[in-house]
Tab-separated table of C-alpha atoms in Angstrom:
chain	number	residue	atom	x	y	z
A	1	UNK	CA	0.018	-0.012	-0.009
A	2	UNK	CA	1.547	3.250	-1.109
A	3	UNK	CA	0.527	6.537	0.356
A	4	UNK	CA	1.520	10.037	1.249
A	5	UNK	CA	1.567	11.483	4.726
A	6	UNK	CA	4.245	9.000	5.762
A	7	UNK	CA	5.884	9.771	9.093
A	8	UNK	CA	8.568	8.448	11.354
A	9	UNK	CA	6.595	6.648	14.037
A	10	UNK	CA	7.361	7.295	17.733
A	11	UNK	CA	4.132	5.990	19.199
A	12	UNK	CA	0.794	4.281	18.539
A	13	UNK	CA	-2.618	4.843	20.030
A	14	UNK	CA	-4.329	1.845	21.626
A	15	UNK	CA	-8.062	2.517	21.468
A	16	UNK	CA	-8.837	-0.329	23.892
A	17	UNK	CA	-12.167	-2.127	24.243
A	18	UNK	CA	-14.329	1.018	24.291
A	19	UNK	CA	-14.352	4.701	23.401
A	20	UNK	CA	-16.250	5.577	26.555
A	21	UNK	CA	-13.949	6.675	29.378
A	22	UNK	CA	-16.394	5.540	32.100
A	23	UNK	CA	-16.635	2.056	30.629
A	24	UNK	CA	-12.855	1.838	30.345
A	25	UNK	CA	-12.570	2.704	34.040
A	26	UNK	CA	-15.096	-0.027	34.918
A	27	UNK	CA	-12.930	-2.575	33.089
A	28	UNK	CA	-9.972	-1.907	35.393
A	29	UNK	CA	-11.060	-4.037	38.359
A	30	UNK	CA	-12.333	-7.083	36.434
A	31	UNK	CA	-9.144	-7.250	34.390
A	32	UNK	CA	-6.940	-6.666	37.413
A	33	UNK	CA	-8.780	-9.486	39.235
A	34	UNK	CA	-8.433	-11.871	36.284
A	35	UNK	CA	-4.730	-11.027	35.937
A	36	UNK	CA	-4.028	-11.632	39.621
A	37	UNK	CA	-5.940	-14.946	39.537
A	38	UNK	CA	-4.008	-15.972	36.411
A	39	UNK	CA	-0.658	-15.034	37.920
A	40	UNK	CA	-1.362	-16.617	41.307
A	41	UNK	CA	-2.956	-19.778	39.958
A	42	UNK	CA	-0.158	-20.548	37.488
A	43	UNK	CA	2.503	-19.643	40.056
A	44	UNK	CA	0.985	-22.055	42.581
A	45	UNK	CA	0.937	-24.712	39.877
A	46	UNK	CA	4.661	-24.196	39.243
A	47	UNK	CA	5.530	-24.221	42.953
A	48	UNK	CA	3.458	-27.376	43.551
A	49	UNK	CA	5.264	-29.227	40.761
A	50	UNK	CA	8.689	-28.080	41.925
A	51	UNK	CA	8.169	-28.938	45.620
A	52	UNK	CA	6.393	-32.301	45.212
A	53	UNK	CA	8.765	-35.061	44.122
A	54	UNK	CA	5.826	-37.196	42.910
A	55	UNK	CA	5.249	-34.601	40.189
A	56	UNK	CA	8.788	-34.738	38.804
A	57	UNK	CA	7.664	-36.497	35.634
A	58	UNK	CA	7.683	-35.458	31.966
A	59	UNK	CA	3.973	-34.540	31.974
A	60	UNK	CA	4.278	-32.185	34.915
A	61	UNK	CA	7.593	-30.804	33.620
A	62	UNK	CA	5.819	-29.577	30.499
A	63	UNK	CA	2.808	-28.434	32.537
A	64	UNK	CA	5.045	-26.230	34.686
A	65	UNK	CA	6.496	-24.694	31.544
A	66	UNK	CA	2.978	-24.140	30.184
A	67	UNK	CA	2.074	-22.341	33.436
A	68	UNK	CA	5.175	-20.153	33.150
A	69	UNK	CA	4.341	-19.379	29.529
A	70	UNK	CA	0.760	-18.467	30.466
A	71	UNK	CA	2.023	-16.009	33.124
A	72	UNK	CA	4.331	-14.340	30.606
A	73	UNK	CA	1.686	-14.443	27.841
A	74	UNK	CA	-0.827	-12.533	29.967
A	75	UNK	CA	1.814	-10.192	31.374
A	76	UNK	CA	2.715	-8.887	27.920
A	77	UNK	CA	-0.696	-7.218	27.476
A	78	UNK	CA	-2.771	-6.802	30.633
A	79	UNK	CA	-0.373	-4.701	32.792
A	80	UNK	CA	-0.024	-2.129	29.986
A	81	UNK	CA	-3.783	-2.061	29.496
A	82	UNK	CA	-4.322	-1.492	33.239
A	83	UNK	CA	-1.660	1.230	33.272
A	84	UNK	CA	-3.341	3.014	30.353
A	85	UNK	CA	-6.730	2.875	32.071
A	86	UNK	CA	-5.291	4.155	35.370
A	87	UNK	CA	-3.362	7.019	33.748
A	88	UNK	CA	-6.145	7.708	31.214
A	89	UNK	CA	-3.567	7.448	28.443
A	90	UNK	CA	-3.833	5.316	25.301
A	91	UNK	CA	-0.257	5.818	24.079
A	92	UNK	CA	2.297	3.096	23.561
A	93	UNK	CA	5.754	3.883	22.188
A	94	UNK	CA	6.989	2.400	18.911
A	95	UNK	CA	9.662	0.365	20.683
A	96	UNK	CA	7.136	-0.667	23.340
A	97	UNK	CA	4.737	-1.822	20.615
A	98	UNK	CA	7.461	-3.874	18.924
A	99	UNK	CA	8.450	-5.433	22.230
A	100	UNK	CA	4.846	-6.240	23.107
A	101	UNK	CA	4.270	-7.908	19.710
A	102	UNK	CA	7.476	-9.885	20.047
A	103	UNK	CA	6.741	-11.360	23.471
A	104	UNK	CA	3.037	-11.829	22.745
A	105	UNK	CA	3.793	-13.902	19.689
A	106	UNK	CA	6.640	-15.724	21.424
A	107	UNK	CA	4.604	-17.002	24.354
A	108	UNK	CA	1.464	-17.503	22.246
A	109	UNK	CA	3.319	-19.815	19.838
A	110	UNK	CA	5.177	-21.441	22.735
A	111	UNK	CA	1.793	-22.396	24.198
A	112	UNK	CA	0.826	-24.192	20.992
A	113	UNK	CA	4.107	-26.147	20.922
A	114	UNK	CA	3.848	-27.092	24.604
A	115	UNK	CA	0.278	-28.340	24.110
A	116	UNK	CA	1.511	-30.421	21.173
A	117	UNK	CA	4.417	-31.885	23.145
A	118	UNK	CA	2.049	-32.673	26.018
A	119	UNK	CA	-0.275	-34.478	23.608
A	120	UNK	CA	2.682	-36.569	22.410
A	121	UNK	CA	3.592	-37.285	26.040
A	122	UNK	CA	0.068	-38.603	26.690
A	123	UNK	CA	0.236	-40.673	23.510
A	124	UNK	CA	3.446	-42.377	24.647
A	125	UNK	CA	2.108	-42.866	28.190
A	126	UNK	CA	-1.109	-44.555	27.031
A	127	UNK	CA	-0.044	-46.319	23.843
A	128	UNK	CA	3.498	-47.335	24.926
A	129	UNK	CA	3.374	-47.429	28.749
A	130	UNK	CA	6.231	-49.949	29.109
A	131	UNK	CA	8.593	-47.753	27.114
A	132	UNK	CA	7.357	-44.431	28.514
A	133	UNK	CA	10.364	-43.587	30.713
A	134	UNK	CA	12.790	-44.749	28.020
A	135	UNK	CA	11.222	-42.606	25.294
A	136	UNK	CA	10.436	-39.544	27.463
A	137	UNK	CA	13.840	-39.410	29.109
A	138	UNK	CA	15.150	-36.126	30.554
A	139	UNK	CA	17.408	-35.438	27.552
A	140	UNK	CA	14.596	-35.899	25.014
A	141	UNK	CA	12.242	-33.718	27.124
A	142	UNK	CA	14.920	-31.032	27.209
A	143	UNK	CA	15.308	-31.196	23.418
A	144	UNK	CA	11.557	-30.879	22.938
A	145	UNK	CA	11.415	-27.846	25.231
A	146	UNK	CA	14.446	-26.239	23.624
A	147	UNK	CA	13.039	-26.788	20.151
A	148	UNK	CA	9.742	-25.174	21.199
A	149	UNK	CA	11.565	-22.115	22.497
A	150	UNK	CA	13.840	-21.775	19.456
A	151	UNK	CA	10.981	-21.963	16.934
A	152	UNK	CA	8.869	-19.526	18.959
A	153	UNK	CA	11.742	-17.031	19.194
A	154	UNK	CA	12.505	-17.332	15.496
A	155	UNK	CA	8.874	-16.733	14.512
A	156	UNK	CA	8.574	-13.636	16.736
A	157	UNK	CA	11.897	-12.234	15.584
A	158	UNK	CA	10.934	-12.705	11.909
A	159	UNK	CA	7.691	-10.731	12.269
A	160	UNK	CA	9.362	-7.969	14.279
A	161	UNK	CA	12.169	-7.545	11.727
A	162	UNK	CA	9.600	-7.342	8.920
A	163	UNK	CA	7.709	-4.634	10.831
A	164	UNK	CA	10.901	-2.556	11.061
A	165	UNK	CA	11.038	-2.188	7.276
A	166	UNK	CA	7.602	-0.609	7.120
A	167	UNK	CA	6.813	3.108	7.060
A	168	UNK	CA	3.548	4.293	8.599
A	169	UNK	CA	0.896	6.838	7.799
A	170	UNK	CA	-0.324	9.570	10.137
A	171	UNK	CA	-3.298	7.467	11.252
A	172	UNK	CA	-1.727	5.388	14.050
A	173	UNK	CA	-4.817	4.233	15.947
A	174	UNK	CA	-5.005	0.522	16.795
A	175	UNK	CA	-8.488	-0.862	17.470
A	176	UNK	CA	-7.231	-3.115	20.237
A	177	UNK	CA	-5.988	-3.094	23.816
A	178	UNK	CA	-2.538	-4.312	22.717
A	179	UNK	CA	-0.332	-4.117	19.621
A	180	UNK	CA	-1.842	-6.869	17.478
A	181	UNK	CA	0.305	-7.790	14.482
A	182	UNK	CA	-2.315	-7.667	11.737
A	183	UNK	CA	-3.648	-4.301	12.855
A	184	UNK	CA	-0.177	-2.774	13.005
A	185	UNK	CA	0.516	-4.047	9.444
A	186	UNK	CA	-2.743	-2.433	8.266
A	187	UNK	CA	-1.470	0.993	9.439
A	188	UNK	CA	1.532	0.842	7.093
A	189	UNK	CA	1.777	3.071	4.008
A	190	UNK	CA	4.552	1.015	2.411
A	191	UNK	CA	4.256	-2.338	0.664
A	192	UNK	CA	3.184	-5.070	3.120
A	193	UNK	CA	3.397	-8.073	0.756
A	194	UNK	CA	6.248	-9.757	2.670
A	195	UNK	CA	4.540	-9.146	5.992
A	196	UNK	CA	1.262	-10.614	4.736
A	197	UNK	CA	3.019	-13.640	3.292
A	198	UNK	CA	4.890	-14.211	6.572
A	199	UNK	CA	1.643	-13.986	8.556
A	200	UNK	CA	-0.141	-16.473	6.327
A	201	UNK	CA	2.745	-18.922	6.107
A	202	UNK	CA	3.635	-18.755	9.811
A	203	UNK	CA	-0.043	-18.902	10.767
A	204	UNK	CA	-0.559	-21.939	8.553
A	205	UNK	CA	2.532	-23.831	9.708
A	206	UNK	CA	2.364	-22.916	13.403
A	207	UNK	CA	-1.377	-23.373	13.547
A	208	UNK	CA	-2.031	-26.394	11.349
A	209	UNK	CA	1.065	-28.513	12.095
A	210	UNK	CA	0.737	-28.494	15.908
A	211	UNK	CA	-3.012	-29.037	15.701
A	212	UNK	CA	-2.449	-31.953	13.298
A	213	UNK	CA	0.034	-33.434	15.760
A	214	UNK	CA	-2.453	-33.107	18.594
A	215	UNK	CA	-5.296	-34.646	16.627
A	216	UNK	CA	-3.044	-37.478	15.438
A	217	UNK	CA	-1.927	-38.231	18.990
A	218	UNK	CA	-5.451	-38.252	20.340
A	219	UNK	CA	-6.829	-40.392	17.509
A	220	UNK	CA	-4.293	-43.038	18.444
A	221	UNK	CA	-5.033	-42.535	22.173
A	222	UNK	CA	-8.758	-43.062	21.580
A	223	UNK	CA	-8.071	-46.162	19.521
A	224	UNK	CA	-5.925	-47.605	22.327
A	225	UNK	CA	-8.480	-46.777	25.006
A	226	UNK	CA	-11.286	-48.491	23.063
A	227	UNK	CA	-9.227	-51.660	23.018
A	228	UNK	CA	-9.209	-51.782	26.830
A	229	UNK	CA	-11.791	-54.323	27.977
A	230	UNK	CA	-12.652	-53.006	31.496
A	231	UNK	CA	-14.662	-49.817	32.022
A	232	UNK	CA	-12.400	-48.901	34.939
A	233	UNK	CA	-9.375	-49.207	32.761
A	234	UNK	CA	-10.897	-46.988	30.112
A	235	UNK	CA	-11.821	-44.366	32.694
A	236	UNK	CA	-8.335	-44.400	34.216
A	237	UNK	CA	-6.683	-44.070	30.790
A	238	UNK	CA	-8.983	-41.231	29.726
A	239	UNK	CA	-8.558	-39.392	33.074
A	240	UNK	CA	-4.843	-39.064	32.445
A	241	UNK	CA	-5.427	-36.935	29.338
A	242	UNK	CA	-8.807	-35.362	30.133
A	243	UNK	CA	-7.346	-32.150	31.577
A	244	UNK	CA	-5.007	-31.648	28.641
A	245	UNK	CA	-7.812	-32.270	26.163
A	246	UNK	CA	-9.955	-29.668	27.944
A	247	UNK	CA	-7.122	-27.071	27.766
A	248	UNK	CA	-6.495	-27.815	24.082
A	249	UNK	CA	-10.219	-27.467	23.279
A	250	UNK	CA	-10.395	-24.157	25.162
A	251	UNK	CA	-7.238	-22.768	23.562
A	252	UNK	CA	-8.020	-23.653	19.973
A	253	UNK	CA	-11.742	-23.016	20.359
A	254	UNK	CA	-11.193	-19.427	21.531
A	255	UNK	CA	-8.454	-18.850	18.947
A	256	UNK	CA	-10.757	-20.032	16.135
A	257	UNK	CA	-13.528	-17.838	17.506
A	258	UNK	CA	-11.249	-14.780	17.405
A	259	UNK	CA	-10.157	-15.619	13.855
A	260	UNK	CA	-13.733	-15.943	12.629
A	261	UNK	CA	-14.830	-12.735	14.349
A	262	UNK	CA	-11.879	-10.845	12.870
A	263	UNK	CA	-12.702	-12.101	9.369
A	264	UNK	CA	-16.348	-11.095	9.787
A	265	UNK	CA	-15.720	-7.620	11.176
A	266	UNK	CA	-12.423	-6.007	10.217
A	267	UNK	CA	-11.252	-2.717	11.775
A	268	UNK	CA	-13.733	-3.063	14.627
A	269	UNK	CA	-13.496	-3.892	18.305
A	270	UNK	CA	-15.249	-7.202	17.756
A	271	UNK	CA	-11.970	-9.087	17.417
A	272	UNK	CA	-10.474	-7.182	20.392
A	273	UNK	CA	-13.310	-8.199	22.656
A	274	UNK	CA	-13.195	-11.779	21.397
A	275	UNK	CA	-9.439	-11.924	21.939
A	276	UNK	CA	-9.968	-11.428	25.667
A	277	UNK	CA	-10.945	-15.092	25.733
A	278	UNK	CA	-7.556	-16.477	24.691
A	279	UNK	CA	-5.366	-13.692	26.107
A	280	UNK	CA	-6.938	-13.600	29.596
A	281	UNK	CA	-9.623	-16.186	30.205
A	282	UNK	CA	-7.844	-19.280	28.881
A	283	UNK	CA	-4.565	-18.754	30.854
A	284	UNK	CA	-6.715	-18.037	33.959
A	285	UNK	CA	-8.730	-21.267	33.605
A	286	UNK	CA	-5.798	-23.616	32.905
A	287	UNK	CA	-4.747	-23.987	36.574
A	288	UNK	CA	-8.366	-24.654	37.606
A	289	UNK	CA	-8.796	-27.289	34.890
A	290	UNK	CA	-5.641	-29.171	35.922
A	291	UNK	CA	-6.207	-28.544	39.634
A	292	UNK	CA	-9.798	-29.754	39.701
A	293	UNK	CA	-9.325	-32.815	37.502
A	294	UNK	CA	-5.943	-34.037	38.763
A	295	UNK	CA	-5.659	-35.749	42.174
A	296	UNK	CA	-1.850	-35.387	42.350
A	297	UNK	CA	-2.077	-31.636	41.713
A	298	UNK	CA	-4.824	-31.273	44.332
A	299	UNK	CA	-2.684	-33.025	46.928
A	300	UNK	CA	0.403	-31.021	45.998
A	301	UNK	CA	-1.544	-27.734	46.159
A	302	UNK	CA	-2.979	-28.756	49.530
A	303	UNK	CA	0.429	-29.100	51.152
A	304	UNK	CA	1.177	-25.383	51.436
A	305	UNK	CA	-2.220	-24.917	53.099
A	306	UNK	CA	-1.986	-27.784	55.550
A	307	UNK	CA	-2.939	-27.251	59.203
A	308	UNK	CA	0.687	-27.007	60.344
A	309	UNK	CA	1.614	-24.488	57.714
A	310	UNK	CA	-1.541	-22.411	58.438
A	311	UNK	CA	-0.726	-22.413	62.183
A	312	UNK	CA	2.824	-21.253	61.489
A	313	UNK	CA	1.474	-18.508	59.240
A	314	UNK	CA	-0.906	-17.264	61.985
A	315	UNK	CA	1.948	-17.274	64.502
A	316	UNK	CA	4.099	-15.225	62.089
A	317	UNK	CA	1.312	-12.689	61.576
A	318	UNK	CA	0.802	-12.445	65.376
A	319	UNK	CA	4.510	-11.718	65.901
A	320	UNK	CA	4.528	-9.087	63.199
A	321	UNK	CA	1.535	-7.305	64.759
A	322	UNK	CA	3.046	-7.447	68.256
């Protein structure tokens, strides 16, 4: 897209979820509450896995990394949104926008890879239980995690470098509460062909390939479960992957919903409102899904709140007050 009125960009304007100042102020407390719940829930999940030796297995190793990724994923957008609401400012600097896009894409893509790796882990555990510890050894788990990080970093770096080559018009308003890649590209006055191609190719590869891997793993898992003769055996096998399947359905379901809403209503706040589901709600619900459905996680989370620990906490508070 060629155009006049090109300018050297120093900042963008984030229009947020509403034009009404009063409504924006009302959004502060709900989003602050959801962010604190997300941060605390995922942090407790990480601490429970670290402190409980029974949870030092490949599945929980990847789950702890997913919780860390969810904390970072939410932290790239919500704190800036809350700051803008509190200061009644909608400005984000050019460098801040680039940084936000980079980390948002990094942890968003990392989530998809971790969910795929966790699906493979469940496939090995159910379909090849006797060889599980041999296949999912610490070295292989480390390689899977490292590969997920490297691919996520490369994808984010590619998009950010392509943004740097663009020049922008004087209209720098983003109809979102964070710097969303597609909307930033739409503000450019220069040719965006390479950017568009990168978005479509990366979106196709990083969206379709992991999803295909997940579906392939679960198709084989379902086939193996159906071969089990006892009902109790089937339930036990399914319970080991039920939490992960719920998280995958929530993540891809909300992402697909955002994509469809964006395609139906471009340059509107419809996609921004819909994106709240996968940027805030999904990371917030993940700890509850795993915590409520997993007995080991429940027991591990219960340890810090045991009667002895609670008594020690009350004694500490009493001493501080006195």
